[in-house]
Tab-separated table of N, CA, C and O in Angstrom:
chain	number	residue	atom	x	y	z
A	174	UNK	N	0.795	-1.367	0.010
A	174	UNK	CA	0.210	0.252	0.126
A	174	UNK	C	1.003	1.547	0.098
A	174	UNK	O	2.200	1.427	0.520
A	175	UNK	N	0.739	2.262	-0.611
A	175	UNK	CA	0.865	3.486	-0.467
A	175	UNK	C	0.246	4.550	0.232
A	175	UNK	O	-1.021	4.499	-0.163
A	176	UNK	N	0.743	5.294	1.186
A	176	UNK	CA	0.013	6.432	1.668
A	176	UNK	C	0.152	8.014	1.468
A	176	UNK	O	1.794	7.883	1.323
A	177	UNK	N	-0.184	8.795	1.467
A	177	UNK	CA	-0.030	9.985	1.070
A	177	UNK	C	-0.276	10.688	2.451
A	177	UNK	O	-1.933	10.755	2.782
A	178	UNK	N	0.506	11.582	2.992
A	178	UNK	CA	-0.072	12.606	4.264
A	178	UNK	C	0.230	13.906	3.808
A	178	UNK	O	1.502	14.353	3.957
A	179	UNK	N	-0.854	15.210	4.223
A	179	UNK	CA	-0.257	16.345	3.859
A	179	UNK	C	-0.513	16.712	5.206
A	179	UNK	O	-0.806	16.541	6.097
A	180	UNK	N	0.391	17.590	5.130
A	180	UNK	CA	0.400	18.511	6.398
A	180	UNK	C	0.729	20.225	6.250
A	180	UNK	O	1.014	20.471	4.961
A	181	UNK	N	0.457	21.233	7.039
A	181	UNK	CA	1.104	22.636	6.793
A	181	UNK	C	-0.127	23.719	6.864
A	181	UNK	O	-0.006	24.548	6.285
A	182	UNK	N	-1.286	22.573	6.692
A	182	UNK	CA	-2.795	23.917	6.396
A	182	UNK	C	-2.612	24.666	7.413
A	182	UNK	O	-2.477	24.316	9.016
A	183	UNK	N	-4.079	25.716	7.440
A	183	UNK	CA	-3.844	26.550	8.480
A	183	UNK	C	-5.044	27.415	8.322
A	183	UNK	O	-5.374	27.810	7.065
A	184	UNK	N	-5.056	28.926	9.216
A	184	UNK	CA	-5.595	30.183	8.808
A	184	UNK	C	-4.645	31.007	9.088
A	184	UNK	O	-3.688	31.002	9.709
A	185	UNK	N	-4.808	31.844	8.001
A	185	UNK	CA	-3.723	32.794	7.389
A	185	UNK	C	-4.630	34.074	7.084
A	185	UNK	O	-5.473	34.096	6.383
A	186	UNK	N	-4.138	35.211	7.375
A	186	UNK	CA	-4.837	36.654	6.677
A	186	UNK	C	-4.517	36.561	5.428
A	186	UNK	O	-3.291	36.011	5.000
A	187	UNK	N	-5.118	38.004	4.635
A	187	UNK	CA	-4.671	37.704	3.185
A	187	UNK	C	-3.496	38.427	3.484
A	187	UNK	O	-2.947	39.511	4.218
A	188	UNK	N	-2.559	38.096	2.103
A	188	UNK	CA	-1.281	38.335	2.122
A	188	UNK	C	-0.478	37.452	3.003
A	188	UNK	O	1.113	37.812	2.519
A	189	UNK	N	-0.985	36.400	3.747
A	189	UNK	CA	0.333	35.804	4.284
A	189	UNK	C	0.722	34.435	3.407
A	189	UNK	O	0.254	34.581	2.315
A	190	UNK	N	1.223	33.732	4.170
A	190	UNK	CA	2.435	32.483	3.491
A	190	UNK	C	2.002	31.490	4.530
A	190	UNK	O	1.500	31.063	5.621
A	191	UNK	N	1.975	29.894	3.831
A	191	UNK	CA	1.787	28.985	4.245
A	191	UNK	C	2.632	28.100	3.610
A	191	UNK	O	2.966	28.159	2.152
A	192	UNK	N	3.055	26.985	3.849
A	192	UNK	CA	3.932	25.952	3.175
A	192	UNK	C	3.555	24.722	3.259
A	192	UNK	O	3.212	24.222	4.943
A	193	UNK	N	2.797	23.893	2.352
A	193	UNK	CA	2.157	22.471	2.603
A	193	UNK	C	3.211	21.395	2.364
A	193	UNK	O	4.201	21.781	1.799
A	194	UNK	N	3.009	20.549	3.050
A	194	UNK	CA	3.840	19.218	2.821
A	194	UNK	C	3.130	18.355	2.520
A	194	UNK	O	2.053	17.932	3.086
A	195	UNK	N	3.618	17.306	1.604
A	195	UNK	CA	2.995	15.933	1.734
A	195	UNK	C	4.062	14.817	1.101
A	195	UNK	O	4.815	14.585	0.672
A	196	UNK	N	4.111	13.935	2.467
A	196	UNK	CA	4.718	12.985	2.518
A	196	UNK	C	4.121	11.580	1.793
A	196	UNK	O	3.106	11.017	2.375
A	197	UNK	N	4.974	10.891	0.967
A	197	UNK	CA	4.423	9.352	0.549
A	197	UNK	C	5.370	8.659	1.407
A	197	UNK	O	6.487	8.903	1.471
A	198	UNK	N	4.819	7.456	1.656
A	198	UNK	CA	5.291	6.166	2.162
A	198	UNK	C	4.320	5.320	1.745
A	198	UNK	O	3.718	4.975	1.163
A	199	UNK	N	5.239	3.857	2.352
A	199	UNK	CA	4.766	2.852	2.041
A	199	UNK	C	5.295	2.117	0.574
A	199	UNK	O	6.399	1.701	0.326
A	200	UNK	N	4.979	1.337	0.283
A	200	UNK	CA	5.429	0.009	-0.935
A	200	UNK	C	5.619	0.846	-2.247
A	200	UNK	O	5.311	0.648	-3.449
A	201	UNK	N	6.394	2.089	-2.414
A	201	UNK	CA	6.982	2.840	-3.502
A	201	UNK	C	8.102	2.155	-4.060
A	201	UNK	O	9.227	2.040	-3.505
A	202	UNK	N	8.054	1.813	-5.338
A	202	UNK	CA	8.914	1.608	-6.414
A	202	UNK	C	9.658	2.846	-6.858
A	202	UNK	O	10.719	2.976	-6.596
A	203	UNK	N	8.829	3.135	-7.618
A	203	UNK	CA	9.152	4.683	-8.154
A	203	UNK	C	7.761	5.749	-8.205
A	203	UNK	O	6.818	5.028	-8.238
A	204	UNK	N	8.235	6.609	-7.833
A	204	UNK	CA	7.078	7.953	-8.184
A	204	UNK	C	7.683	8.677	-9.264
A	204	UNK	O	8.621	8.927	-9.599
A	205	UNK	N	6.682	8.740	-10.191
A	205	UNK	CA	6.529	9.566	-11.639
A	205	UNK	C	6.462	10.945	-11.411
A	205	UNK	O	7.119	11.615	-12.407
A	206	UNK	N	5.360	11.311	-10.832
A	206	UNK	CA	5.132	12.439	-10.818
A	206	UNK	C	4.222	12.834	-9.035
A	206	UNK	O	3.603	12.130	-9.167
A	207	UNK	N	4.048	14.231	-9.241
A	207	UNK	CA	3.142	14.418	-8.095
A	207	UNK	C	2.355	15.793	-8.147
A	207	UNK	O	2.904	16.632	-8.939
A	208	UNK	N	1.430	15.972	-7.418
A	208	UNK	CA	0.643	17.234	-7.805
A	208	UNK	C	-0.139	17.810	-6.509
A	208	UNK	O	-0.155	17.145	-5.749
A	209	UNK	N	-0.350	18.883	-6.623
A	209	UNK	CA	-1.299	19.379	-5.511
A	209	UNK	C	-2.900	19.906	-6.419
A	209	UNK	O	-2.518	20.590	-7.595
A	210	UNK	N	-4.018	19.719	-5.958
A	210	UNK	CA	-5.316	20.200	-6.250
A	210	UNK	C	-5.591	20.593	-5.036
A	210	UNK	O	-5.353	20.537	-3.757
A	211	UNK	N	-7.114	21.407	-5.377
A	211	UNK	CA	-7.618	21.927	-4.280
A	211	UNK	C	-9.278	21.947	-4.566
A	211	UNK	O	-9.572	21.983	-5.693
A	212	UNK	N	-9.668	21.735	-3.449
A	212	UNK	CA	-11.232	21.443	-3.763
A	212	UNK	C	-11.736	22.327	-2.652
A	212	UNK	O	-11.744	22.214	-1.370
A	213	UNK	N	-12.992	23.095	-3.340
A	213	UNK	CA	-14.010	24.061	-2.541
A	213	UNK	C	-15.137	23.222	-2.694
A	213	UNK	O	-15.687	23.134	-3.585
A	214	UNK	N	-16.222	23.312	-1.661
A	214	UNK	CA	-17.164	22.516	-1.619
A	214	UNK	C	-18.450	23.143	-2.697
A	214	UNK	O	-18.378	24.315	-3.020
A	215	UNK	N	-18.617	22.152	-3.621
A	215	UNK	CA	-19.791	22.551	-4.639
A	215	UNK	C	-18.887	22.936	-5.845
A	215	UNK	O	-19.830	23.140	-6.888
A	216	UNK	N	-17.506	22.727	-5.732
A	216	UNK	CA	-16.879	23.017	-7.085
A	216	UNK	C	-16.013	22.031	-7.648
A	216	UNK	O	-15.680	21.129	-6.831
A	217	UNK	N	-15.520	21.787	-8.873
A	217	UNK	CA	-14.355	21.365	-9.379
A	217	UNK	C	-13.150	21.237	-8.807
A	217	UNK	O	-12.802	22.209	-8.911
A	218	UNK	N	-12.941	19.995	-8.639
A	218	UNK	CA	-11.357	19.961	-7.962
A	218	UNK	C	-10.644	20.427	-9.029
A	218	UNK	O	-10.485	20.254	-10.543
A	219	UNK	N	-9.556	21.495	-8.753
A	219	UNK	CA	-8.998	22.259	-9.385
A	219	UNK	C	-7.323	21.966	-9.236
A	219	UNK	O	-6.598	21.760	-8.086
A	220	UNK	N	-6.347	21.115	-10.085
A	220	UNK	CA	-5.242	21.472	-10.150
A	220	UNK	C	-4.117	22.618	-10.034
A	220	UNK	O	-4.657	23.818	-10.687
A	221	UNK	N	-3.574	22.607	-9.003
A	221	UNK	CA	-2.827	23.967	-8.218
A	221	UNK	C	-1.337	23.891	-9.068
A	221	UNK	O	-0.826	24.592	-9.577
A	222	UNK	N	-0.169	22.931	-9.144
A	222	UNK	CA	0.648	22.620	-9.341
A	222	UNK	C	1.055	20.952	-9.531
A	222	UNK	O	0.400	20.303	-8.756
A	223	UNK	N	1.934	20.805	-10.593
A	223	UNK	CA	2.170	19.864	-10.617
A	223	UNK	C	3.539	19.580	-10.832
A	223	UNK	O	4.402	20.148	-11.513
A	224	UNK	N	4.068	18.588	-10.256
A	224	UNK	CA	6.012	18.180	-10.619
A	224	UNK	C	6.093	16.908	-11.101
A	224	UNK	O	6.011	15.910	-10.511
A	225	UNK	N	7.064	16.806	-12.249
A	225	UNK	CA	7.289	15.497	-12.483
A	225	UNK	C	8.733	15.185	-11.777
A	225	UNK	O	9.298	16.008	-11.088
A	226	UNK	N	9.344	13.846	-11.775
A	226	UNK	CA	10.502	13.365	-10.930
A	226	UNK	C	11.482	14.080	-11.488
A	226	UNK	O	12.733	13.966	-11.070
A	227	UNK	N	11.439	14.064	-12.868
A	227	UNK	CA	12.737	14.812	-13.872
A	227	UNK	C	12.527	16.682	-13.565
A	227	UNK	O	13.378	16.806	-13.696
A	228	UNK	N	12.049	16.825	-12.459
A	228	UNK	CA	11.827	18.440	-12.762
A	228	UNK	C	11.120	19.445	-13.227
A	228	UNK	O	11.431	20.401	-13.140
A	229	UNK	N	10.269	18.934	-14.095
A	229	UNK	CA	9.307	19.790	-15.106
A	229	UNK	C	8.178	20.264	-14.075
A	229	UNK	O	7.377	18.947	-13.651
A	230	UNK	N	7.756	21.406	-13.804
A	230	UNK	CA	7.012	22.106	-13.038
A	230	UNK	C	6.055	22.739	-14.067
A	230	UNK	O	6.136	23.439	-14.686
A	231	UNK	N	5.021	22.936	-13.353
A	231	UNK	CA	3.587	23.566	-13.885
A	231	UNK	C	3.002	24.046	-12.830
A	231	UNK	O	2.852	23.499	-11.780
A	232	UNK	N	2.377	25.201	-12.855
A	232	UNK	CA	1.564	25.969	-11.869
A	232	UNK	C	0.716	26.627	-13.079
A	232	UNK	O	0.572	26.891	-13.763
A	233	UNK	N	-0.860	26.528	-12.235
A	233	UNK	CA	-2.062	27.203	-12.822
A	233	UNK	C	-1.937	28.385	-12.861
A	233	UNK	O	-1.025	29.151	-11.891
A	234	UNK	N	-2.417	28.767	-13.864
A	234	UNK	CA	-2.481	30.792	-14.029
A	234	UNK	C	-3.151	31.064	-12.373
A	234	UNK	O	-2.998	32.296	-12.559
A	235	UNK	N	-3.769	30.401	-11.892
A	235	UNK	CA	-4.662	31.345	-10.497
A	235	UNK	C	-3.406	31.454	-9.473
A	235	UNK	O	-3.541	32.395	-8.739
A	236	UNK	N	-2.605	30.812	-9.458
A	236	UNK	CA	-1.570	30.605	-8.840
A	236	UNK	C	0.116	30.999	-8.937
A	236	UNK	O	1.133	31.299	-8.321
A	237	UNK	N	0.065	31.200	-10.375
A	237	UNK	CA	1.228	31.228	-11.189
A	237	UNK	C	2.190	32.739	-10.455
A	237	UNK	O	1.329	33.496	-10.318
A	238	UNK	N	3.127	32.703	-10.016
A	238	UNK	CA	4.123	34.013	-9.492
A	238	UNK	C	3.961	33.990	-7.992
A	238	UNK	O	4.232	34.831	-7.229
A	239	UNK	N	2.808	33.188	-7.336
A	239	UNK	CA	2.587	33.180	-6.122
A	239	UNK	C	2.863	32.141	-5.080
A	239	UNK	O	3.456	31.933	-3.894
A	240	UNK	N	2.915	31.000	-5.920
A	240	UNK	CA	2.875	29.345	-5.300
A	240	UNK	C	4.115	28.615	-6.057
A	240	UNK	O	4.047	29.114	-7.017
A	241	UNK	N	4.905	27.819	-5.114
A	241	UNK	CA	5.933	27.093	-5.816
A	241	UNK	C	5.882	25.836	-5.290
A	241	UNK	O	5.889	25.249	-4.154
A	242	UNK	N	5.636	24.753	-6.239
A	242	UNK	CA	5.936	23.643	-6.081
A	242	UNK	C	7.358	23.151	-6.200
A	242	UNK	O	7.997	23.452	-6.900
A	243	UNK	N	7.928	22.239	-5.287
A	243	UNK	CA	8.943	21.268	-5.228
A	243	UNK	C	8.947	20.580	-4.423
A	243	UNK	O	8.123	19.948	-3.715
A	244	UNK	N	10.336	19.449	-4.501
A	244	UNK	CA	10.513	18.428	-3.841
A	244	UNK	C	12.051	18.334	-3.588
A	244	UNK	O	12.719	18.266	-4.121
A	245	UNK	N	12.159	17.710	-2.257
A	245	UNK	CA	13.734	17.632	-1.437
A	245	UNK	C	14.260	16.308	-2.498
A	245	UNK	O	13.644	15.468	-2.654
A	246	UNK	N	15.554	16.296	-3.481
A	246	UNK	CA	16.041	15.169	-3.663
A	246	UNK	C	16.271	13.921	-2.805
A	246	UNK	O	16.603	14.409	-1.449
A	247	UNK	N	15.724	13.043	-3.151
A	247	UNK	CA	16.252	11.992	-2.536
A	247	UNK	C	15.086	11.794	-0.960
A	247	UNK	O	15.183	10.622	-0.560
A	248	UNK	N	13.798	12.318	-1.355
A	248	UNK	CA	13.157	12.092	-0.377
A	248	UNK	C	11.586	12.286	-1.287
A	248	UNK	O	11.706	12.587	-2.619
A	249	UNK	N	10.668	11.531	-0.591
A	249	UNK	CA	9.853	11.279	-1.205
A	249	UNK	C	8.527	12.684	-0.558
A	249	UNK	O	7.251	12.019	-0.421
A	250	UNK	N	8.817	13.434	-0.135
A	250	UNK	CA	7.976	14.748	-0.003
A	250	UNK	C	8.177	15.978	-1.192
A	250	UNK	O	8.697	16.420	-1.230
A	251	UNK	N	6.881	16.306	-0.958
A	251	UNK	CA	6.229	17.588	-2.182
A	251	UNK	C	6.126	18.667	-1.165
A	251	UNK	O	5.264	18.371	-0.206
A	252	UNK	N	6.269	19.792	-1.728
A	252	UNK	CA	6.050	20.880	-0.812
A	252	UNK	C	5.163	22.092	-1.864
A	252	UNK	O	5.188	21.957	-2.986
A	253	UNK	N	4.245	22.984	-0.902
A	253	UNK	CA	3.769	23.960	-1.972
A	253	UNK	C	4.156	25.106	-1.078
A	253	UNK	O	3.491	25.278	-0.071
A	254	UNK	N	5.106	25.824	-1.556
A	254	UNK	CA	4.930	27.528	-0.936
A	254	UNK	C	3.963	28.403	-1.256
A	254	UNK	O	4.001	28.579	-2.672
A	255	UNK	N	3.202	28.800	-0.296
A	255	UNK	CA	2.430	29.832	-0.893
A	255	UNK	C	2.218	31.200	-0.388
A	255	UNK	O	2.461	31.113	0.973
A	256	UNK	N	2.295	32.503	-0.902
A	256	UNK	CA	2.841	33.260	-0.996
A	256	UNK	C	1.584	34.203	-1.054
A	256	UNK	O	0.955	34.167	-2.237
A	257	UNK	N	1.401	35.496	-0.698
A	257	UNK	CA	0.965	36.615	-1.323
A	257	UNK	C	-0.767	35.831	-1.212
A	257	UNK	O	-1.229	35.888	-2.095
A	258	UNK	N	-1.317	35.294	-0.132
A	258	UNK	CA	-2.616	34.915	-0.259
A	258	UNK	C	-3.713	35.345	-0.493
A	258	UNK	O	-3.200	36.550	0.351
A	259	UNK	N	-4.574	34.958	-0.953
A	259	UNK	CA	-6.374	36.028	-1.135
A	259	UNK	C	-7.066	34.769	-0.661
A	259	UNK	O	-6.923	33.707	-0.356
A	260	UNK	N	-8.207	35.323	0.043
A	260	UNK	CA	-9.536	34.435	0.432
A	260	UNK	C	-9.716	33.208	-0.791
A	260	UNK	O	-10.083	32.737	-0.749
A	261	UNK	N	-9.636	33.852	-1.862
A	261	UNK	CA	-9.964	32.451	-3.293
A	261	UNK	C	-8.912	31.638	-3.052
A	261	UNK	O	-9.130	30.641	-3.872
A	262	UNK	N	-7.952	31.763	-2.410
A	262	UNK	CA	-7.144	30.367	-2.148
A	262	UNK	C	-7.768	29.497	-1.190
A	262	UNK	O	-7.042	28.605	-0.789
A	263	UNK	N	-8.673	30.161	-0.653
A	263	UNK	CA	-9.326	28.862	0.544
A	263	UNK	C	-10.040	27.988	0.204
A	263	UNK	O	-10.782	27.548	-0.998
A	264	UNK	N	-9.738	26.776	0.482
A	264	UNK	CA	-9.892	25.117	0.020
A	264	UNK	C	-9.609	24.266	0.903
A	264	UNK	O	-8.488	24.425	1.904
A	265	UNK	N	-9.664	23.095	1.058
A	265	UNK	CA	-9.152	22.032	0.921
A	265	UNK	C	-8.107	21.498	0.127
A	265	UNK	O	-8.178	21.375	-1.192
A	266	UNK	N	-6.592	21.141	0.375
A	266	UNK	CA	-5.577	21.093	-0.705
A	266	UNK	C	-5.143	19.641	-0.395
A	266	UNK	O	-5.119	18.996	0.626
A	267	UNK	N	-5.243	18.927	-1.268
A	267	UNK	CA	-4.874	17.585	-1.686
A	267	UNK	C	-3.469	17.176	-2.636
A	267	UNK	O	-3.588	17.922	-3.563
A	268	UNK	N	-3.040	16.257	-1.694
A	268	UNK	CA	-1.679	15.657	-2.859
A	268	UNK	C	-2.124	14.421	-3.491
A	268	UNK	O	-2.963	13.617	-3.017
A	269	UNK	N	-1.445	14.335	-4.792
A	269	UNK	CA	-1.560	12.934	-5.506
A	269	UNK	C	-0.427	12.937	-5.825
A	269	UNK	O	0.998	13.372	-6.162
A	270	UNK	N	-0.512	11.586	-6.406
A	270	UNK	CA	1.249	11.004	-6.534
A	270	UNK	C	0.994	9.781	-7.404
A	270	UNK	O	0.045	8.731	-7.149
A	271	UNK	N	1.805	9.710	-8.730
A	271	UNK	CA	1.652	8.805	-9.563
A	271	UNK	C	2.893	7.537	-9.409
A	271	UNK	O	3.884	8.082	-9.696
A	272	UNK	N	2.369	6.574	-8.928
A	272	UNK	CA	3.142	6.124	-8.374
A	272	UNK	C	3.502	4.243	-8.969
A	272	UNK	O	2.511	3.951	-9.139
A	273	UNK	N	4.404	3.588	-9.009
A	273	UNK	CA	4.721	2.213	-9.732
A	273	UNK	C	5.050	1.533	-8.174
A	273	UNK	O	5.995	1.857	-7.508
A	274	UNK	N	3.998	0.963	-7.723
A	274	UNK	CA	4.219	0.349	-5.921
A	274	UNK	C	5.284	-1.169	-6.594
A	274	UNK	O	4.896	-1.416	-7.727
A	275	UNK	N	6.047	-1.358	-5.348
A	275	UNK	CA	6.310	-2.338	-5.351
A	275	UNK	C	7.866	-3.121	-6.420
A	275	UNK	O	8.676	-3.010	-5.698
A	276	UNK	N	7.448	-2.977	-7.799
A	276	UNK	CA	8.365	-3.355	-8.523
A	276	UNK	C	7.802	-2.953	-9.925
A	276	UNK	O	6.854	-2.546	-10.175
A	277	UNK	N	9.511	-2.797	-10.883
A	277	UNK	CA	8.815	-2.436	-12.095
A	277	UNK	C	7.205	-3.301	-12.935
A	277	UNK	O	6.895	-3.082	-14.287
A	278	UNK	N	7.158	-4.572	-12.569
A	278	UNK	CA	6.274	-5.425	-12.909
A	278	UNK	C	4.845	-4.860	-12.436
A	278	UNK	O	3.842	-5.302	-13.617
A	279	UNK	N	4.908	-3.784	-11.829
A	279	UNK	CA	3.444	-3.358	-11.516
A	279	UNK	C	3.088	-2.069	-12.090
A	279	UNK	O	4.173	-0.885	-12.862
A	280	UNK	N	1.914	-1.721	-12.749
A	280	UNK	CA	1.357	-0.594	-13.199
A	280	UNK	C	1.474	0.827	-12.317
A	280	UNK	O	1.012	0.421	-11.346
A	281	UNK	N	1.335	1.821	-13.249
A	281	UNK	CA	1.207	2.978	-12.498
A	281	UNK	C	-0.005	3.403	-11.908
A	281	UNK	O	-0.963	3.095	-12.749
A	282	UNK	N	-0.331	3.514	-10.475
A	282	UNK	CA	-1.340	3.937	-10.131
A	282	UNK	C	-1.428	5.375	-9.006
A	282	UNK	O	-0.198	5.865	-8.964
A	283	UNK	N	-2.559	6.186	-9.236
A	283	UNK	CA	-2.836	7.565	-8.696
A	283	UNK	C	-3.147	7.340	-7.218
A	283	UNK	O	-4.322	6.683	-7.446
A	284	UNK	N	-2.305	7.684	-6.483
A	284	UNK	CA	-2.941	7.590	-5.127
A	284	UNK	C	-3.104	9.154	-4.411
A	284	UNK	O	-2.358	10.259	-4.863
A	285	UNK	N	-4.251	9.349	-3.759
A	285	UNK	CA	-4.179	10.449	-3.186
A	285	UNK	C	-4.360	10.287	-1.529
A	285	UNK	O	-4.660	9.468	-0.702
A	286	UNK	N	-3.728	11.738	-1.223
A	286	UNK	CA	-3.965	11.958	0.498
A	286	UNK	C	-5.410	12.666	0.821
A	286	UNK	O	-6.059	12.720	-0.298
A	287	UNK	N	-5.599	12.737	1.877
A	287	UNK	CA	-6.971	13.033	2.652
A	287	UNK	C	-7.191	14.691	2.425
A	287	UNK	O	-8.400	14.910	2.724
A	288	UNK	N	-5.896	15.488	2.205
A	288	UNK	CA	-6.243	16.832	2.475
A	288	UNK	C	-5.605	17.712	3.850
A	288	UNK	O	-6.068	16.929	4.487
A	289	UNK	N	-5.770	18.899	3.625
A	289	UNK	CA	-5.249	19.751	4.907
A	289	UNK	C	-6.198	20.861	4.382
A	289	UNK	O	-6.059	21.354	3.345
A	290	UNK	N	-6.909	21.731	4.952
A	290	UNK	CA	-7.907	22.717	4.951
A	290	UNK	C	-6.777	23.983	5.137
A	290	UNK	O	-6.047	24.343	6.193
A	291	UNK	N	-7.015	25.012	4.260
A	291	UNK	CA	-6.348	26.195	3.923
A	291	UNK	C	-7.289	27.450	4.224
A	291	UNK	O	-7.996	27.325	3.210
A	292	UNK	N	-7.557	28.153	5.053
A	292	UNK	CA	-8.203	29.009	5.078
A	292	UNK	C	-7.598	30.463	5.108
A	292	UNK	O	-6.882	30.606	5.863
A	293	UNK	N	-8.027	31.454	4.384
A	293	UNK	CA	-7.550	32.769	3.908
A	293	UNK	C	-8.646	33.743	4.561
A	293	UNK	O	-9.295	33.814	4.059
A	294	UNK	N	-8.295	34.443	5.357
A	294	UNK	CA	-9.491	35.684	5.949
A	294	UNK	C	-8.912	36.826	5.363
A	294	UNK	O	-7.996	37.430	4.978
A	295	UNK	N	-10.429	37.765	5.372
A	295	UNK	CA	-10.304	39.049	4.370
A	295	UNK	C	-9.680	40.113	5.467
A	295	UNK	O	-10.011	40.053	6.522
């Protein structure tokens, strides 16, 4: 089994910053890519940032220039540095990972964490 656990959410004022972390553990053979999504009740889940394991990063237009996705080399931990936050950034932030579990004989699966709440006050 593969587990993802997000941390770092909380309440910040407009203009504030937070750093989210997502740790992957379990039967991981190889991670191909990881991503951050956010979910507001009643709305579609939105991809915020994506990072392949060879370092190609994507940030959505809504967060580009304010948020930065990164990963520690040699670590299965993904980060999202969020700066200059606005109330529109309020959401549950979820992490996903495209993982080959156990060995190269297994197909790639996408795994999800349970999310962490981020609230930006006006």
